[in-house]
Amino acid sequence: MGLHAALAVHPASGHGAAARIADTVAARLRPCVDRLDVLVANTVEESRALMRTSHDAGLDVLIVLGGDGAAHQGVQFCADHDVALGLVPSGTGNDFARALGSPPDAPSAVTALVTALENGARRRIDLGRTGDTWFATVLCSGFDASVNARANRLRWPSGPHRYDVAILAELAAFRPSPLTLTADGTTLDLDATLVAIGNTPFYGGGVPICPAATPDDGLFDVTVIGAATRLQLLRLLPGLRSGGHVTHPAVRTLRARELTLTGPGWPAYADGESQGTAPFTVTCVPDALTVVA
């Protein structure tokens, strides 16, 4: 039996960029697969239903055309059904594609993906798990989760600068909060600003919050910013884009397989999607996903 692929198109990704290039991407993919289903969905429920239909017909590879939100939904399906995942980034952040080394522009990413499909290039990577949800990039809690929520509400500016605007807006209401963090059985009680649990380095459109994280070592890289003042946070911000923040005295880093966070009012976002509030437990699951790369 030949290679059966599906192209999941999320039309709203990248302010409509995915919809505009969907036909071109499909035309590039068809010659290197035996069957290509094009799945166009405007809701999560519709997308999952279409994926299940392709899976029932023998799906081998799900290719997601969209941003991190679309990739997050693809991760849920592929990890649960042992289907390989490919990415064509066309969103505003594209942090998962960036972590996998995908070219940043969609035409180059399609070319790289076609080559990988033709060569059978695949790799297994770890995923994070919280409750019944998988995540591929970073689960953030605290200040950065509030920034993520605000950035999702903004309609301007587009791209990574949304997060810069959201950071400045959230600083006005900012204050550290008490937190209990248990990492592989070791418990820390502290006042903290944020916790970022990284399976991969990036969130927020290319911010390397956990710069040393790799998705194939069976462990999370964790960045904790303690009880920083507004002025300290402002001084930290320039280093976030380079990863230099990890040397700041208010920052500590650690590595762990399982973490539990408990604290009043600590929101959580994973892959840019809301995961409710603490308490929650996060586990690194080795080799949970096959990616075409």
Short mmCIF file of C-alpha atoms in Angstrom, two decimals:
data_model
loop_
_atom_site.label_atom_id
_atom_site.label_comp_id
_atom_site.label_asym_id
_atom_site.label_seq_id
_atom_site.Cartn_x
_atom_site.Cartn_y
_atom_site.Cartn_z
CA MET A 1 0.00 0.00 0.00
CA GLY A 2 1.28 3.50 -0.87
CA LEU A 3 1.67 6.55 1.31
CA HIS A 4 -1.65 8.03 2.45
CA ALA A 5 -1.35 11.64 3.65
CA ALA A 6 -3.81 14.29 4.75
CA LEU A 7 -3.31 18.06 4.61
CA ALA A 8 -5.14 19.73 7.50
CA VAL A 9 -5.83 23.36 6.57
CA HIS A 10 -6.80 25.89 9.21
CA PRO A 11 -7.97 28.83 7.07
CA ALA A 12 -7.71 31.48 9.80
CA SER A 13 -4.04 30.74 10.57
CA GLY A 14 -1.70 33.64 9.87
CA HIS A 15 -4.64 35.99 9.31
CA GLY A 16 -5.77 33.93 6.33
CA ALA A 17 -2.33 32.96 5.00
CA ALA A 18 -3.10 29.23 5.27
CA ALA A 19 -6.23 29.54 3.15
CA ARG A 20 -4.42 31.55 0.48
CA ILE A 21 -1.67 28.99 -0.06
CA ALA A 22 -3.59 25.74 0.57
CA ASP A 23 -4.07 24.86 -3.10
CA THR A 24 -0.40 25.52 -3.88
CA VAL A 25 0.77 23.40 -0.96
CA ALA A 26 -1.56 20.55 -1.93
CA ALA A 27 -0.27 20.64 -5.51
CA ARG A 28 3.33 20.37 -4.25
CA LEU A 29 2.50 17.39 -2.03
CA ARG A 30 0.42 15.28 -4.41
CA PRO A 31 3.29 13.97 -6.58
CA CYS A 32 5.13 12.48 -3.57
CA VAL A 33 2.20 10.62 -1.98
CA ASP A 34 -0.24 8.04 -3.29
CA ARG A 35 -3.28 9.66 -1.72
CA LEU A 36 -3.78 13.16 -0.33
CA ASP A 37 -6.89 14.15 1.60
CA VAL A 38 -7.37 17.91 1.99
CA LEU A 39 -9.11 18.62 5.29
CA VAL A 40 -10.40 22.19 5.61
CA ALA A 41 -11.91 22.94 9.01
CA ASN A 42 -12.90 26.10 10.87
CA THR A 43 -13.42 24.50 14.28
CA VAL A 44 -11.49 22.01 16.41
CA GLU A 45 -14.44 19.60 16.39
CA GLU A 46 -14.72 19.69 12.60
CA SER A 47 -10.98 19.20 12.20
CA ARG A 48 -10.92 16.16 14.50
CA ALA A 49 -13.88 14.58 12.71
CA LEU A 50 -12.14 14.94 9.34
CA MET A 51 -8.90 13.51 10.76
CA ARG A 52 -10.76 10.49 12.12
CA THR A 53 -12.31 9.86 8.70
CA SER A 54 -8.86 9.87 7.06
CA HIS A 55 -7.49 7.67 9.83
CA ASP A 56 -10.23 5.09 9.22
CA ALA A 57 -9.07 4.96 5.59
CA GLY A 58 -5.46 4.13 6.57
CA LEU A 59 -3.80 7.50 7.19
CA ASP A 60 0.02 7.45 7.44
CA VAL A 61 0.97 11.14 7.70
CA LEU A 62 -0.96 14.21 8.84
CA ILE A 63 0.45 17.47 7.46
CA VAL A 64 -0.71 20.60 9.26
CA LEU A 65 -0.86 23.88 7.37
CA GLY A 66 -1.23 26.53 10.05
CA GLY A 67 0.33 27.99 13.17
CA ASP A 68 1.00 26.68 16.65
CA GLY A 69 -2.68 26.34 17.51
CA ALA A 70 -3.25 24.15 14.46
CA ALA A 71 -0.07 22.19 15.20
CA HIS A 72 -1.29 21.64 18.77
CA GLN A 73 -4.46 19.99 17.46
CA GLY A 74 -2.40 17.88 15.06
CA VAL A 75 -0.20 16.75 17.96
CA GLN A 76 -3.27 15.57 19.92
CA PHE A 77 -4.48 13.45 17.03
CA CYS A 78 -1.12 12.05 15.91
CA ALA A 79 0.07 11.11 19.40
CA ASP A 80 -3.22 9.37 20.20
CA HIS A 81 -3.41 7.50 16.86
CA ASP A 82 0.29 6.80 16.12
CA VAL A 83 0.22 8.85 12.92
CA ALA A 84 3.29 10.79 11.76
CA LEU A 85 3.07 14.60 11.80
CA GLY A 86 4.43 17.06 9.24
CA LEU A 87 4.29 20.84 9.50
CA VAL A 88 3.99 23.68 6.99
CA PRO A 89 4.16 26.81 9.18
CA SER A 90 1.80 29.62 8.24
CA GLY A 91 0.81 31.13 11.57
CA THR A 92 2.04 34.10 13.60
CA GLY A 93 4.32 32.21 16.00
CA ASN A 94 5.32 28.87 14.45
CA ASP A 95 7.34 27.87 17.52
CA PHE A 96 6.97 24.10 17.08
CA ALA A 97 8.09 24.25 13.44
CA ARG A 98 11.00 26.46 14.49
CA ALA A 99 12.08 23.93 17.13
CA LEU A 100 12.04 21.13 14.53
CA GLY A 101 14.28 23.13 12.22
CA SER A 102 11.63 23.82 9.60
CA PRO A 103 12.32 26.74 7.24
CA PRO A 104 10.35 29.79 8.42
CA ASP A 105 8.55 30.48 5.14
CA ALA A 106 5.87 28.13 3.82
CA PRO A 107 7.31 27.56 0.28
CA SER A 108 10.70 26.49 1.67
CA ALA A 109 9.02 24.42 4.37
CA VAL A 110 7.00 22.54 1.74
CA THR A 111 10.16 21.85 -0.26
CA ALA A 112 11.87 20.45 2.85
CA LEU A 113 8.80 18.40 3.74
CA VAL A 114 8.55 16.91 0.23
CA THR A 115 12.21 15.88 0.43
CA ALA A 116 11.64 14.27 3.84
CA LEU A 117 8.57 12.39 2.58
CA GLU A 118 10.44 11.11 -0.47
CA ASN A 119 13.39 9.99 1.67
CA GLY A 120 11.25 8.51 4.44
CA ALA A 121 12.95 10.80 6.98
CA ARG A 122 11.21 10.51 10.33
CA ARG A 123 12.17 10.91 13.97
CA ARG A 124 10.59 10.23 17.34
CA ILE A 125 10.32 13.09 19.82
CA ASP A 126 9.09 13.55 23.37
CA LEU A 127 5.87 15.32 24.30
CA GLY A 128 4.58 16.89 27.47
CA ARG A 129 1.36 15.65 29.03
CA THR A 130 -0.94 17.46 31.45
CA GLY A 131 -4.27 15.83 32.23
CA ASP A 132 -5.46 14.41 28.91
CA THR A 133 -3.66 17.04 26.80
CA TRP A 134 -0.38 16.67 24.92
CA PHE A 135 1.93 19.62 24.25
CA ALA A 136 4.98 19.88 22.03
CA THR A 137 6.65 23.17 22.96
CA VAL A 138 6.32 24.97 26.32
CA LEU A 139 3.83 24.96 29.15
CA CYS A 140 4.00 28.35 30.84
CA SER A 141 2.39 29.47 34.07
CA GLY A 142 2.16 32.79 35.84
CA PHE A 143 3.10 36.09 34.23
CA ASP A 144 3.91 34.61 30.83
CA ALA A 145 0.61 32.72 30.74
CA SER A 146 -1.20 36.00 31.37
CA VAL A 147 0.85 37.53 28.54
CA ASN A 148 -0.18 34.65 26.28
CA ALA A 149 -3.85 35.17 27.09
CA ARG A 150 -3.60 38.90 26.36
CA ALA A 151 -1.65 38.30 23.13
CA ASN A 152 -4.38 35.94 21.92
CA ARG A 153 -6.92 38.74 22.38
CA LEU A 154 -4.90 41.34 20.46
CA ARG A 155 -5.67 42.03 16.82
CA TRP A 156 -2.69 44.34 16.40
CA PRO A 157 0.23 44.10 15.86
CA SER A 158 0.65 40.82 14.03
CA GLY A 159 3.46 38.32 14.52
CA PRO A 160 5.84 38.13 17.47
CA HIS A 161 5.40 41.83 18.31
CA ARG A 162 1.97 40.98 19.73
CA TYR A 163 3.79 39.35 22.63
CA ASP A 164 5.97 42.42 23.21
CA VAL A 165 2.86 44.61 23.46
CA ALA A 166 1.14 42.09 25.73
CA ILE A 167 4.18 41.98 28.06
CA LEU A 168 4.14 45.73 28.54
CA ALA A 169 0.38 45.72 29.17
CA GLU A 170 0.58 42.91 31.74
CA LEU A 171 3.36 44.65 33.66
CA ALA A 172 0.83 47.19 34.90
CA ALA A 173 -1.06 44.50 36.86
CA PHE A 174 1.96 42.38 37.71
CA ARG A 175 2.94 41.05 41.16
CA PRO A 176 4.74 37.84 42.21
CA SER A 177 2.63 35.06 43.75
CA PRO A 178 3.30 32.16 46.14
CA LEU A 179 3.96 28.84 44.42
CA THR A 180 4.80 25.29 45.38
CA LEU A 181 6.82 23.51 42.71
CA THR A 182 7.58 19.81 43.02
CA ALA A 183 10.13 18.50 40.50
CA ASP A 184 10.85 14.75 40.50
CA GLY A 185 10.01 14.56 44.21
CA THR A 186 11.90 17.70 45.32
CA THR A 187 9.63 20.49 46.56
CA LEU A 188 10.30 24.23 46.39
CA ASP A 189 8.12 26.83 48.12
CA LEU A 190 8.72 30.31 46.75
CA ASP A 191 7.25 33.56 45.56
CA ALA A 192 7.59 33.51 41.80
CA THR A 193 6.81 35.47 38.66
CA LEU A 194 6.65 32.68 36.10
CA VAL A 195 7.46 29.05 35.42
CA ALA A 196 8.16 27.79 31.89
CA ILE A 197 8.35 24.03 31.31
CA GLY A 198 10.04 23.40 27.99
CA ASN A 199 9.98 20.32 25.81
CA THR A 200 11.44 22.61 23.13
CA PRO A 201 13.08 26.04 23.56
CA PHE A 202 10.61 28.51 22.08
CA TYR A 203 7.34 30.21 22.83
CA GLY A 204 5.79 33.59 22.05
CA GLY A 205 6.96 33.71 18.43
CA GLY A 206 10.60 32.72 18.88
CA VAL A 207 11.42 33.59 22.50
CA PRO A 208 13.93 30.93 23.74
CA ILE A 209 12.54 30.82 27.27
CA CYS A 210 14.13 27.37 27.82
CA PRO A 211 17.11 27.76 25.48
CA ALA A 212 18.73 24.38 26.17
CA ALA A 213 15.56 22.28 25.79
CA THR A 214 15.62 19.41 23.28
CA PRO A 215 12.63 17.16 22.50
CA ASP A 216 14.50 13.86 22.53
CA ASP A 217 16.18 13.60 25.96
CA GLY A 218 13.23 12.45 28.09
CA LEU A 219 13.38 15.55 30.31
CA PHE A 220 11.90 19.03 30.51
CA ASP A 221 14.07 22.11 30.82
CA VAL A 222 12.43 24.41 33.37
CA THR A 223 12.94 28.16 33.75
CA VAL A 224 11.71 29.81 36.97
CA ILE A 225 11.75 33.57 37.50
CA GLY A 226 11.46 34.32 41.19
CA ALA A 227 10.03 37.36 42.96
CA ALA A 228 11.27 39.91 40.46
CA THR A 229 10.19 43.55 40.58
CA ARG A 230 8.73 45.36 37.59
CA LEU A 231 12.10 47.04 37.05
CA GLN A 232 13.90 43.69 37.15
CA LEU A 233 11.44 42.24 34.63
CA LEU A 234 11.98 45.20 32.32
CA ARG A 235 15.72 44.61 32.52
CA LEU A 236 15.18 40.92 31.79
CA LEU A 237 13.13 41.50 28.65
CA PRO A 238 16.00 42.29 26.22
CA GLY A 239 17.73 39.05 27.20
CA LEU A 240 14.66 36.94 26.49
CA ARG A 241 15.12 37.12 22.73
CA SER A 242 18.71 35.88 23.00
CA GLY A 243 18.34 33.40 25.86
CA GLY A 244 20.56 35.56 28.05
CA HIS A 245 17.91 35.77 30.75
CA VAL A 246 19.05 32.45 32.26
CA THR A 247 22.12 34.18 33.78
CA HIS A 248 20.04 36.75 35.69
CA PRO A 249 20.12 36.36 39.52
CA ALA A 250 16.32 36.16 39.68
CA VAL A 251 16.26 33.17 37.31
CA ARG A 252 16.86 29.54 38.18
CA THR A 253 16.83 26.59 35.80
CA LEU A 254 16.37 22.89 36.40
CA ARG A 255 15.60 19.67 34.54
CA ALA A 256 12.90 17.18 35.47
CA ARG A 257 10.67 14.44 34.12
CA GLU A 258 7.58 15.31 36.17
CA LEU A 259 6.49 18.53 37.85
CA THR A 260 3.51 19.59 39.93
CA LEU A 261 2.59 23.26 40.39
CA THR A 262 0.30 24.40 43.18
CA GLY A 263 -0.56 28.01 43.90
CA PRO A 264 -3.55 30.36 44.01
CA GLY A 265 -4.48 31.91 40.68
CA TRP A 266 -1.63 30.46 38.58
CA PRO A 267 -2.92 30.15 34.98
CA ALA A 268 -1.31 27.75 32.51
CA TYR A 269 -0.91 27.77 28.72
CA ALA A 270 0.64 24.95 26.67
CA ASP A 271 1.47 25.45 22.97
CA GLY A 272 -0.34 28.76 23.37
CA GLU A 273 -3.60 27.05 24.44
CA SER A 274 -5.25 27.54 27.83
CA GLN A 275 -4.92 24.65 30.31
CA GLY A 276 -6.87 26.19 33.19
CA THR A 277 -5.23 27.03 36.50
CA ALA A 278 -3.08 25.30 39.14
CA PRO A 279 -2.84 22.76 40.59
CA PHE A 280 -1.63 20.66 37.67
CA THR A 281 0.95 17.97 37.00
CA VAL A 282 3.12 17.87 33.88
CA THR A 283 4.93 14.75 32.65
CA CYS A 284 7.51 14.31 29.88
CA VAL A 285 6.60 11.25 27.75
CA PRO A 286 9.58 9.97 25.74
CA ASP A 287 9.15 9.10 22.03
CA ALA A 288 5.46 10.02 22.09
CA LEU A 289 5.29 11.47 18.56
CA THR A 290 6.70 10.68 15.12
CA VAL A 291 7.52 13.75 13.02
CA VAL A 292 8.44 13.96 9.35
CA ALA A 293 11.71 15.87 9.44
#
